[in-house]
Amino acid sequence: MDYVTPTTAMEASKALAQDGAFALAGGTDLLVKLKTKFVSPSVIVDIKQVPKIMSIENSTDGWWIGAAVPCAEISEHESLRQDWPGLVESLSLIGSTQIQGRATLGGNLCNASPAADSVPALIAAYGTCIISGQSGDREEPIENIVTSPGVTVLEKGEFILGFKLPKPESGTGDAYLRLIPRSEMDIAIVGAGTSVSVDKDKKITSIRVALGAIAPTQIILDGLEDLFIGKEPNENSINKLISIAESACRPIKDKRGTVEYRTKIAGVLAKRTLTIAYKRAINH
Amino acid sequence: MNDMTQTNLERALKIVGSRPARPDGVDKVTGRALFGADKSLPNMLVGRVLRSPYAHAKIISIDTSKAEKLEGVKAIITSADFEDFPSEFVPNGEMVVNMKDITRNVMAREKVLYVGHTLAAVAATDEDVAEKALALIDVKYDVLPHVLEVEDAEKSDAPLLHDDMITIGVEPMPTSASNVAKRVEFGLGDVEKGFSEADLIVEREFTTQQVHQGYIEPHACLASVSEDGQAELWCTTQGPFVVRNFCSKLLGFNAAQIRVTASEIGGGFGGKTVVYLEPLALALSRKSCRPVKMEMNRAEVFTSSGPTSGAKIWVKIGVKNNGKITAGDCVLKYQAGAFQGAPVGPGAMCAFAPYDLKNVRAVGFDIVVNRPKVAAYRAPGGPISEYGVESVIDEIAMKIGMDPIDLRLKNAAKEGTVAPYGPKLGPIGMIETLEAAKSHPHYSAPLGANQARGVASGFWFNIGGETSSSITINEDGTVGLTLGTPDIGGSRASMAMMASEELGVPMELIKPIIGDTNSLGFNFLTGGSRATFSTGTTVVESTREAIEELKKRAALLWEVSLDQVEWVDGHARLISGNEPKTMSLAQIAKQAGKTGGPIMANCSMNVTGAGPSLGTHIVDVEVDEETGQVSIVRYTAIQDAGKAIHPAYVEGQMQGGAVQGIGWALNEEYIYNDKGELENTGFLDYRIPVCSDVPMIDTVIVEVPNPNHPYGVRGVGETPIIPPLAAISNAVSRATNKRFDELPLSPPKVLAKLMHG
Ligand SMILES: Cc1cc2nc3c(=O)[nH]c(=O)nc-3n(C[C@H](O)[C@H](O)[C@H](O)COP(=O)(O)OP(=O)(O)OC[C@H]3O[C@@H](n4cnc5c(N)ncnc54)[C@H](O)[C@@H]3O)c2cc1C
């Protein structure tokens, strides 16, 4: 097994184009899979020396978060937290303090687990990612990246350079909640990320709810615009949100939760994240 | 011995009851301490195990020829390398074992009986070669239907694990084999009459799931057998002498040929009282004539060591309106795993033991299923049966509108009570712990929204047993203690403290170590909460003998008769005479050479008179009724320790037991798929509590001395895992107004009950 540390995006792409190559960011997923012999890479491509991959930038265009910035560093970014508190909360749930010292958003997305915590929050925040490859860069919405558990749209030689988030207009709030049986060090049974924007009259102008762990990939709830746009949330619309969330679920029954349980919790977390995000929006 | 207790309790204690740093503390926090996997030897091989992928199958053949030819493979063993045994039951602490079963659990013979059952083992030059060799072993199976739950296993058409197993303890003796190994019954009086006198009868069925001790250190050992058959074994164990005896029997060594040294131990809780890797490593080393090291990974620990039983239980209790219990009855069906020996006997014995009942019965069944063979786990059997009883007691308290502590006080066992399992109890602290619970500020503190409070009590016997230890007085006045019960909870500190108290020399001058199997007489293992009680007794006895010797030497030097010398505060003192004359231990020790040689003493005995320990726990829970999540908001554990030699380590036992009980109550469970494969073989899905899941566990030590120990020690390690299961279930039941009767109370299960009743 080889280990390489490319210093340009092109070198990294070339290295990753080899058979059996794996990108290494924080390694909190990859090293576990190596140890348990789940994967046996021919070459490990440590992408952390590629320019821009380790930086966080705030410009008029919005936010840039490098794909290999450790979650702990993102959490400490005060103005990012002010703009997208829900996203920052989602990644501060990953593992533990030690794990967050290494874990990255790029790794969380590309590991392609339906339960990845930051992904619903990134989707709810209308995030996109920049994919680097041998023929240059392209931009894709986050929700287009994972196609099924463990599988992404990335082609041979491609990797994620970083994430773009819009600068939130005033009156925007987001929230992320997950349910785990323990209080930490666990995998989400359901994760929910929600963002809303409101006008001066506290009426909703945009809404997005993304759910994790209830289907093979993260999903964005449909049909919320008609329910919420131009209105304040009320008991009726929230109850409808709960049923939309429940009926969007296509969970598997496994050791972490029954189908019935995941379905029920999807509704509860959709409701709870909307409540938090809405409160944040009217105070933003 | 009774007299000695009096003397000690009347004397002001200087060391016993204080909280000095533990002698093994620095090694532990600096990483210097050597655990099971930390030893290596030159030329060492790595041993790995081939495990059954099937829950139940006949072994048609095992072909190791290809694996043997692989470069780097030095030895391969199968059941052909082990002698067979007739069925023979031998007691092993709180459990009973059978050599015929042990050899089959160590290495499958005719059949594999659970996924993870050992089939063969390989020693090779490195792990990769060993793994490759395992893949080259060709096993042909005839896969059989399997059974995992007791209610399925006891059916007449269930797949039979052992076709010669006839249920023991039923009249008339059954004529055909079944999966029910035995029936036990304990009781007093006439339960039917008792129920006829009751104003209220509550009966209920309960289910608990199989749980694992969850020790952090996996099983590991290093064996080295020389060409002349002398064996050294280093391993993580609660009982090196027991390991020696099992291994010598299994492999045809005599006891003197095997020297076992116990490493530091990273948790055992009963799970390190039997052998798994040790006989394999010895057999591989004997075959290869090279040292062999073996370690389990976490998945192997879950699938192939000894968790405790899941169970189905039924409890019925009748009371008068004033809270007096008229009768108690229960039936317990415990999973044994692949071989008989579920802890259903002790479970049945202690089910109602906290109470003074005239009419009581407990019936238990030991049922084999295609799961790993259970091993001891902290108060084996007790948490399960007492969970059922303590839940019904709580339900009764609610129904008759009585405070649950008052209800328990009204029926509490006390000195002179005839226990449901027969004997008359000596002094015990049930009433004292209940009173301490009732007057604790926790019990009257206000509760928040969606919160409720639960209480439950627990009883555990504790044991004594064969014990041997020695003390040496070094020439510079320091002291060595050699102990035979591995230290799993701070016992080296407690032993040094007792010796220090007796001798009157500072604890820092006393060095306690755990001896190997050649350095002492037989010691039964650390289990049954016996170390501080039993080894403590021998330490006090041998220390007193050493003091007698020290006095003799002083008498010689002073040329007076022995009765002229007394021992005070680390000094010999001349009783009569004009001026006071003293000689320190160090001064006597320095001259030992000319007064008769080195000074040492030992004490070997079968210690009897262990005192049961009772505990009562109070817990506040908060239930999220939309998600079914239960959080532990506040927790107080109250327990009778007899005498806390080192209170901090007694509290540590109480807290640790409570946390393991919280895990058992809330999230821990073995989850099998329909092929009989364990699905959660790691700590991610087998959910022991993490720190943030539990509040600081408050503790109250109650001291009702055990008259059979020089300082009044009872033993505290096991009782604290008993009350949490019912205390939490009772609190959740009170918070939601629904009676819960199934563990674990994991969020999906709680929500399902709230939604569907
Ligand atoms: C103890 C523990 C607890 C955990 N808890 C959680 C949790 O609570 N929630 C949660 O969501 N996850 C959790 N995880 C999983 C893991 O920490 C996260 O998924 C983390 O974000 C992965 O990031 P990483 O940088 O460490 O990924 P790595 O291990 O470096 O990579 C993961 C995968 O993505 C690929 N990859 C990495 N970066 C890129 C890139 N830029 N472009 C293309 N491919 C890339 C790698 O090749 C690999 O296949 C936990 C892991 C552990 C060990």
PDB file of N, CA, C and O in Angstrom, chain A residues 37 179-187 189 254-258 260-261 264-265 268-269 271-272, chain B residues 127-128 131 624 626-627 629 667 671 679 683-688 690 692-693 747-748 751 755-756:
ATOM      1  N   LYS A  37     -10.468  -4.463   7.631  1.00  0.00           N
ATOM      2  CA  LYS A  37     -10.247  -5.106   6.335  1.00  0.00           C
ATOM      3  C   LYS A  37     -11.467  -5.001   5.414  1.00  0.00           C
ATOM      4  O   LYS A  37     -11.685  -5.845   4.544  1.00  0.00           O
ATOM      5  N   LEU A 179     -31.672  11.826  16.201  1.00  0.00           N
ATOM      6  CA  LEU A 179     -32.030  10.988  17.332  1.00  0.00           C
ATOM      7  C   LEU A 179     -31.070   9.812  17.399  1.00  0.00           C
ATOM      8  O   LEU A 179     -30.866   9.103  16.405  1.00  0.00           O
ATOM      9  N   ILE A 180     -30.469   9.669  18.569  1.00  0.00           N
ATOM     10  CA  ILE A 180     -29.621   8.507  18.827  1.00  0.00           C
ATOM     11  C   ILE A 180     -30.051   7.921  20.164  1.00  0.00           C
ATOM     12  O   ILE A 180     -30.536   8.643  21.020  1.00  0.00           O
ATOM     13  N   PRO A 181     -29.879   6.596  20.345  1.00  0.00           N
ATOM     14  CA  PRO A 181     -30.297   5.995  21.609  1.00  0.00           C
ATOM     15  C   PRO A 181     -29.455   6.461  22.792  1.00  0.00           C
ATOM     16  O   PRO A 181     -29.934   6.499  23.912  1.00  0.00           O
ATOM     17  N   ARG A 182     -28.191   6.783  22.551  1.00  0.00           N
ATOM     18  CA  ARG A 182     -27.360   7.295  23.625  1.00  0.00           C
ATOM     19  C   ARG A 182     -27.265   8.808  23.485  1.00  0.00           C
ATOM     20  O   ARG A 182     -27.836   9.390  22.587  1.00  0.00           O
ATOM     21  N   SER A 183     -26.477   9.441  24.366  1.00  0.00           N
ATOM     22  CA  SER A 183     -26.358  10.889  24.271  1.00  0.00           C
ATOM     23  C   SER A 183     -25.223  11.325  23.357  1.00  0.00           C
ATOM     24  O   SER A 183     -25.173  12.458  22.914  1.00  0.00           O
ATOM     25  N   GLU A 184     -24.277  10.440  23.067  1.00  0.00           N
ATOM     26  CA  GLU A 184     -23.236  10.738  22.081  1.00  0.00           C
ATOM     27  C   GLU A 184     -22.567   9.434  21.654  1.00  0.00           C
ATOM     28  O   GLU A 184     -22.923   8.377  22.142  1.00  0.00           O
ATOM     29  N   MET A 185     -21.607   9.520  20.731  1.00  0.00           N
ATOM     30  CA  MET A 185     -20.907   8.344  20.210  1.00  0.00           C
ATOM     31  C   MET A 185     -21.894   7.322  19.660  1.00  0.00           C
ATOM     32  O   MET A 185     -21.912   6.164  20.054  1.00  0.00           O
ATOM     33  N   ASP A 186     -22.740   7.749  18.747  1.00  0.00           N
ATOM     34  CA  ASP A 186     -23.748   6.853  18.223  1.00  0.00           C
ATOM     35  C   ASP A 186     -24.080   7.288  16.798  1.00  0.00           C
ATOM     36  O   ASP A 186     -23.650   8.342  16.351  1.00  0.00           O
ATOM     37  N   ILE A 187     -24.870   6.476  16.117  1.00  0.00           N
ATOM     38  CA  ILE A 187     -25.227   6.792  14.741  1.00  0.00           C
ATOM     39  C   ILE A 187     -26.693   7.148  14.670  1.00  0.00           C
ATOM     40  O   ILE A 187     -27.527   6.488  15.288  1.00  0.00           O
ATOM     41  N   ILE A 189     -30.482   7.510  14.137  1.00  0.00           N
ATOM     42  CA  ILE A 189     -31.631   6.713  13.688  1.00  0.00           C
ATOM     43  C   ILE A 189     -32.403   7.554  12.668  1.00  0.00           C
ATOM     44  O   ILE A 189     -32.889   7.043  11.665  1.00  0.00           O
ATOM     45  N   ASP A 254     -33.429  -2.367  10.811  1.00  0.00           N
ATOM     46  CA  ASP A 254     -32.131  -2.933  11.163  1.00  0.00           C
ATOM     47  C   ASP A 254     -31.945  -2.812  12.669  1.00  0.00           C
ATOM     48  O   ASP A 254     -32.872  -2.464  13.390  1.00  0.00           O
ATOM     49  N   LYS A 255     -30.732  -3.124  13.093  1.00  0.00           N
ATOM     50  CA  LYS A 255     -30.480  -3.151  14.530  1.00  0.00           C
ATOM     51  C   LYS A 255     -30.629  -1.778  15.185  1.00  0.00           C
ATOM     52  O   LYS A 255     -30.637  -1.672  16.387  1.00  0.00           O
ATOM     53  N   ARG A 256     -30.691  -0.723  14.395  1.00  0.00           N
ATOM     54  CA  ARG A 256     -30.757   0.598  15.016  1.00  0.00           C
ATOM     55  C   ARG A 256     -32.175   1.097  15.229  1.00  0.00           C
ATOM     56  O   ARG A 256     -32.414   1.987  15.997  1.00  0.00           O
ATOM     57  N   GLY A 257     -33.147   0.573  14.507  1.00  0.00           N
ATOM     58  CA  GLY A 257     -34.503   1.065  14.719  1.00  0.00           C
ATOM     59  C   GLY A 257     -35.466   0.345  13.803  1.00  0.00           C
ATOM     60  O   GLY A 257     -35.104  -0.033  12.693  1.00  0.00           O
ATOM     61  N   THR A 258     -36.686   0.183  14.271  1.00  0.00           N
ATOM     62  CA  THR A 258     -37.675  -0.458  13.420  1.00  0.00           C
ATOM     63  C   THR A 258     -38.167   0.556  12.399  1.00  0.00           C
ATOM     64  O   THR A 258     -37.964   1.764  12.539  1.00  0.00           O
ATOM     65  N   GLU A 260     -41.215   1.352  11.830  1.00  0.00           N
ATOM     66  CA  GLU A 260     -42.228   2.191  12.465  1.00  0.00           C
ATOM     67  C   GLU A 260     -41.580   3.315  13.272  1.00  0.00           C
ATOM     68  O   GLU A 260     -42.005   4.461  13.224  1.00  0.00           O
ATOM     69  N   TYR A 261     -40.522   2.947  14.010  1.00  0.00           N
ATOM     70  CA  TYR A 261     -39.885   3.939  14.864  1.00  0.00           C
ATOM     71  C   TYR A 261     -39.237   5.044  14.038  1.00  0.00           C
ATOM     72  O   TYR A 261     -39.426   6.226  14.289  1.00  0.00           O
ATOM     73  N   LYS A 264     -41.860   7.391  12.589  1.00  0.00           N
ATOM     74  CA  LYS A 264     -42.432   8.274  13.605  1.00  0.00           C
ATOM     75  C   LYS A 264     -41.464   9.406  13.949  1.00  0.00           C
ATOM     76  O   LYS A 264     -41.848  10.570  14.053  1.00  0.00           O
ATOM     77  N   ILE A 265     -40.197   9.038  14.126  1.00  0.00           N
ATOM     78  CA  ILE A 265     -39.205  10.025  14.549  1.00  0.00           C
ATOM     79  C   ILE A 265     -38.945  11.045  13.443  1.00  0.00           C
ATOM     80  O   ILE A 265     -38.671  12.221  13.701  1.00  0.00           O
ATOM     81  N   VAL A 268     -41.349  13.705  13.990  1.00  0.00           N
ATOM     82  CA  VAL A 268     -41.048  14.489  15.200  1.00  0.00           C
ATOM     83  C   VAL A 268     -39.885  15.449  14.952  1.00  0.00           C
ATOM     84  O   VAL A 268     -39.947  16.634  15.310  1.00  0.00           O
ATOM     85  N   LEU A 269     -38.837  14.946  14.304  1.00  0.00           N
ATOM     86  CA  LEU A 269     -37.659  15.803  14.109  1.00  0.00           C
ATOM     87  C   LEU A 269     -37.914  16.878  13.050  1.00  0.00           C
ATOM     88  O   LEU A 269     -37.381  17.980  13.151  1.00  0.00           O
ATOM     89  N   LYS A 271     -40.722  18.381  12.608  1.00  0.00           N
ATOM     90  CA  LYS A 271     -41.458  19.399  13.368  1.00  0.00           C
ATOM     91  C   LYS A 271     -40.514  20.194  14.272  1.00  0.00           C
ATOM     92  O   LYS A 271     -40.524  21.426  14.271  1.00  0.00           O
ATOM     93  N   ARG A 272     -39.666  19.466  15.019  1.00  0.00           N
ATOM     94  CA  ARG A 272     -38.809  20.172  15.984  1.00  0.00           C
ATOM     95  C   ARG A 272     -37.785  21.068  15.291  1.00  0.00           C
ATOM     96  O   ARG A 272     -37.487  22.151  15.778  1.00  0.00           O
TER      97      ARG A 272
ATOM     98  N   GLU B 127       0.166 -12.353  12.103  1.00  0.00           N
ATOM     99  CA  GLU B 127      -1.286 -12.383  12.074  1.00  0.00           C
ATOM    100  C   GLU B 127      -1.824 -12.662  10.667  1.00  0.00           C
ATOM    101  O   GLU B 127      -2.797 -13.399  10.505  1.00  0.00           O
ATOM    102  N   ASP B 128      -1.180 -12.046   9.654  1.00  0.00           N
ATOM    103  CA  ASP B 128      -1.668 -12.248   8.289  1.00  0.00           C
ATOM    104  C   ASP B 128      -1.597 -13.718   7.886  1.00  0.00           C
ATOM    105  O   ASP B 128      -2.525 -14.253   7.286  1.00  0.00           O
ATOM    106  N   GLU B 131      -4.278 -15.633   9.644  1.00  0.00           N
ATOM    107  CA  GLU B 131      -5.594 -15.387   9.035  1.00  0.00           C
ATOM    108  C   GLU B 131      -5.730 -16.168   7.725  1.00  0.00           C
ATOM    109  O   GLU B 131      -6.771 -16.745   7.437  1.00  0.00           O
ATOM    110  N   ASP B 624     -39.114  11.466  27.106  1.00  0.00           N
ATOM    111  CA  ASP B 624     -39.590  12.256  25.970  1.00  0.00           C
ATOM    112  C   ASP B 624     -40.682  11.424  25.302  1.00  0.00           C
ATOM    113  O   ASP B 624     -40.396  10.447  24.618  1.00  0.00           O
ATOM    114  N   GLU B 626     -42.555  11.865  22.847  1.00  0.00           N
ATOM    115  CA  GLU B 626     -42.643  11.852  21.386  1.00  0.00           C
ATOM    116  C   GLU B 626     -41.593  10.930  20.760  1.00  0.00           C
ATOM    117  O   GLU B 626     -41.767  10.458  19.648  1.00  0.00           O
ATOM    118  N   THR B 627     -40.480  10.726  21.473  1.00  0.00           N
ATOM    119  CA  THR B 627     -39.401   9.921  20.880  1.00  0.00           C
ATOM    120  C   THR B 627     -39.125   8.640  21.669  1.00  0.00           C
ATOM    121  O   THR B 627     -38.380   7.786  21.200  1.00  0.00           O
ATOM    122  N   GLN B 629     -37.355   8.502  24.297  1.00  0.00           N
ATOM    123  CA  GLN B 629     -36.038   8.553  24.943  1.00  0.00           C
ATOM    124  C   GLN B 629     -36.176   8.754  26.449  1.00  0.00           C
ATOM    125  O   GLN B 629     -36.957   9.591  26.900  1.00  0.00           O
ATOM    126  N   ASN B 667     -30.379   0.291  27.151  1.00  0.00           N
ATOM    127  CA  ASN B 667     -30.030   0.077  25.748  1.00  0.00           C
ATOM    128  C   ASN B 667     -29.315  -1.216  25.415  1.00  0.00           C
ATOM    129  O   ASN B 667     -29.242  -1.592  24.253  1.00  0.00           O
ATOM    130  N   ILE B 671     -28.553  -8.560  19.747  1.00  0.00           N
ATOM    131  CA  ILE B 671     -29.542  -8.555  18.673  1.00  0.00           C
ATOM    132  C   ILE B 671     -29.139  -9.594  17.629  1.00  0.00           C
ATOM    133  O   ILE B 671     -28.076  -9.480  17.015  1.00  0.00           O
ATOM    134  N   GLU B 679     -25.874  -9.403  15.488  1.00  0.00           N
ATOM    135  CA  GLU B 679     -25.750  -8.258  14.575  1.00  0.00           C
ATOM    136  C   GLU B 679     -24.969  -7.104  15.167  1.00  0.00           C
ATOM    137  O   GLU B 679     -24.446  -6.278  14.443  1.00  0.00           O
ATOM    138  N   PHE B 683     -19.104  -1.844  20.142  1.00  0.00           N
ATOM    139  CA  PHE B 683     -19.675  -0.899  21.099  1.00  0.00           C
ATOM    140  C   PHE B 683     -20.505   0.202  20.439  1.00  0.00           C
ATOM    141  O   PHE B 683     -21.176   0.967  21.129  1.00  0.00           O
ATOM    142  N   LEU B 684     -20.461   0.289  19.104  1.00  0.00           N
ATOM    143  CA  LEU B 684     -21.311   1.278  18.444  1.00  0.00           C
ATOM    144  C   LEU B 684     -22.780   0.863  18.539  1.00  0.00           C
ATOM    145  O   LEU B 684     -23.658   1.699  18.751  1.00  0.00           O
ATOM    146  N   ASP B 685     -23.033  -0.420  18.381  1.00  0.00           N
ATOM    147  CA  ASP B 685     -24.413  -0.900  18.372  1.00  0.00           C
ATOM    148  C   ASP B 685     -24.790  -1.667  19.626  1.00  0.00           C
ATOM    149  O   ASP B 685     -25.958  -1.874  19.899  1.00  0.00           O
ATOM    150  N   TYR B 686     -23.786  -2.177  20.342  1.00  0.00           N
ATOM    151  CA  TYR B 686     -24.048  -2.759  21.649  1.00  0.00           C
ATOM    152  C   TYR B 686     -23.792  -1.609  22.615  1.00  0.00           C
ATOM    153  O   TYR B 686     -22.642  -1.277  22.924  1.00  0.00           O
ATOM    154  N   ARG B 687     -24.883  -1.001  23.058  1.00  0.00           N
ATOM    155  CA  ARG B 687     -24.763   0.320  23.654  1.00  0.00           C
ATOM    156  C   ARG B 687     -24.609   0.301  25.165  1.00  0.00           C
ATOM    157  O   ARG B 687     -25.591   0.397  25.895  1.00  0.00           O
ATOM    158  N   ILE B 688     -23.355   0.187  25.644  1.00  0.00           N
ATOM    159  CA  ILE B 688     -23.128   0.461  27.053  1.00  0.00           C
ATOM    160  C   ILE B 688     -23.204   1.980  27.207  1.00  0.00           C
ATOM    161  O   ILE B 688     -23.006   2.713  26.246  1.00  0.00           O
ATOM    162  N   VAL B 690     -22.346   5.781  27.731  1.00  0.00           N
ATOM    163  CA  VAL B 690     -21.168   6.645  27.688  1.00  0.00           C
ATOM    164  C   VAL B 690     -21.320   7.642  28.838  1.00  0.00           C
ATOM    165  O   VAL B 690     -22.396   7.756  29.423  1.00  0.00           O
ATOM    166  N   SER B 692     -21.705  10.745  29.146  1.00  0.00           N
ATOM    167  CA  SER B 692     -22.761  11.759  29.105  1.00  0.00           C
ATOM    168  C   SER B 692     -24.158  11.154  29.251  1.00  0.00           C
ATOM    169  O   SER B 692     -25.136  11.885  29.341  1.00  0.00           O
ATOM    170  N   ASP B 693     -24.261   9.839  29.269  1.00  0.00           N
ATOM    171  CA  ASP B 693     -25.576   9.208  29.475  1.00  0.00           C
ATOM    172  C   ASP B 693     -25.975   9.153  30.950  1.00  0.00           C
ATOM    173  O   ASP B 693     -27.123   8.851  31.264  1.00  0.00           O
ATOM    174  N   PRO B 747     -35.306   3.571  23.139  1.00  0.00           N
ATOM    175  CA  PRO B 747     -36.310   4.500  22.612  1.00  0.00           C
ATOM    176  C   PRO B 747     -37.362   3.824  21.722  1.00  0.00           C
ATOM    177  O   PRO B 747     -38.557   4.092  21.919  1.00  0.00           O
ATOM    178  N   PRO B 748     -36.995   2.937  20.781  1.00  0.00           N
ATOM    179  CA  PRO B 748     -38.053   2.344  19.955  1.00  0.00           C
ATOM    180  C   PRO B 748     -39.061   1.533  20.784  1.00  0.00           C
ATOM    181  O   PRO B 748     -40.254   1.565  20.522  1.00  0.00           O
ATOM    182  N   LEU B 751     -41.308   3.944  22.883  1.00  0.00           N
ATOM    183  CA  LEU B 751     -42.301   4.633  22.056  1.00  0.00           C
ATOM    184  C   LEU B 751     -43.397   3.670  21.596  1.00  0.00           C
ATOM    185  O   LEU B 751     -44.578   4.018  21.594  1.00  0.00           O
ATOM    186  N   MET B 755     -47.314   4.171  22.210  1.00  0.00           N
ATOM    187  CA  MET B 755     -48.266   4.282  21.100  1.00  0.00           C
ATOM    188  C   MET B 755     -49.324   3.181  21.132  1.00  0.00           C
ATOM    189  O   MET B 755     -50.473   3.414  20.819  1.00  0.00           O
ATOM    190  N   HIS B 756     -48.879   1.966  21.462  1.00  0.00           N
ATOM    191  CA  HIS B 756     -49.795   0.825  21.318  1.00  0.00           C
ATOM    192  C   HIS B 756     -50.197   0.209  22.651  1.00  0.00           C
ATOM    193  O   HIS B 756     -51.005  -0.700  22.681  1.00  0.00           O
TER     194      HIS B 756
END
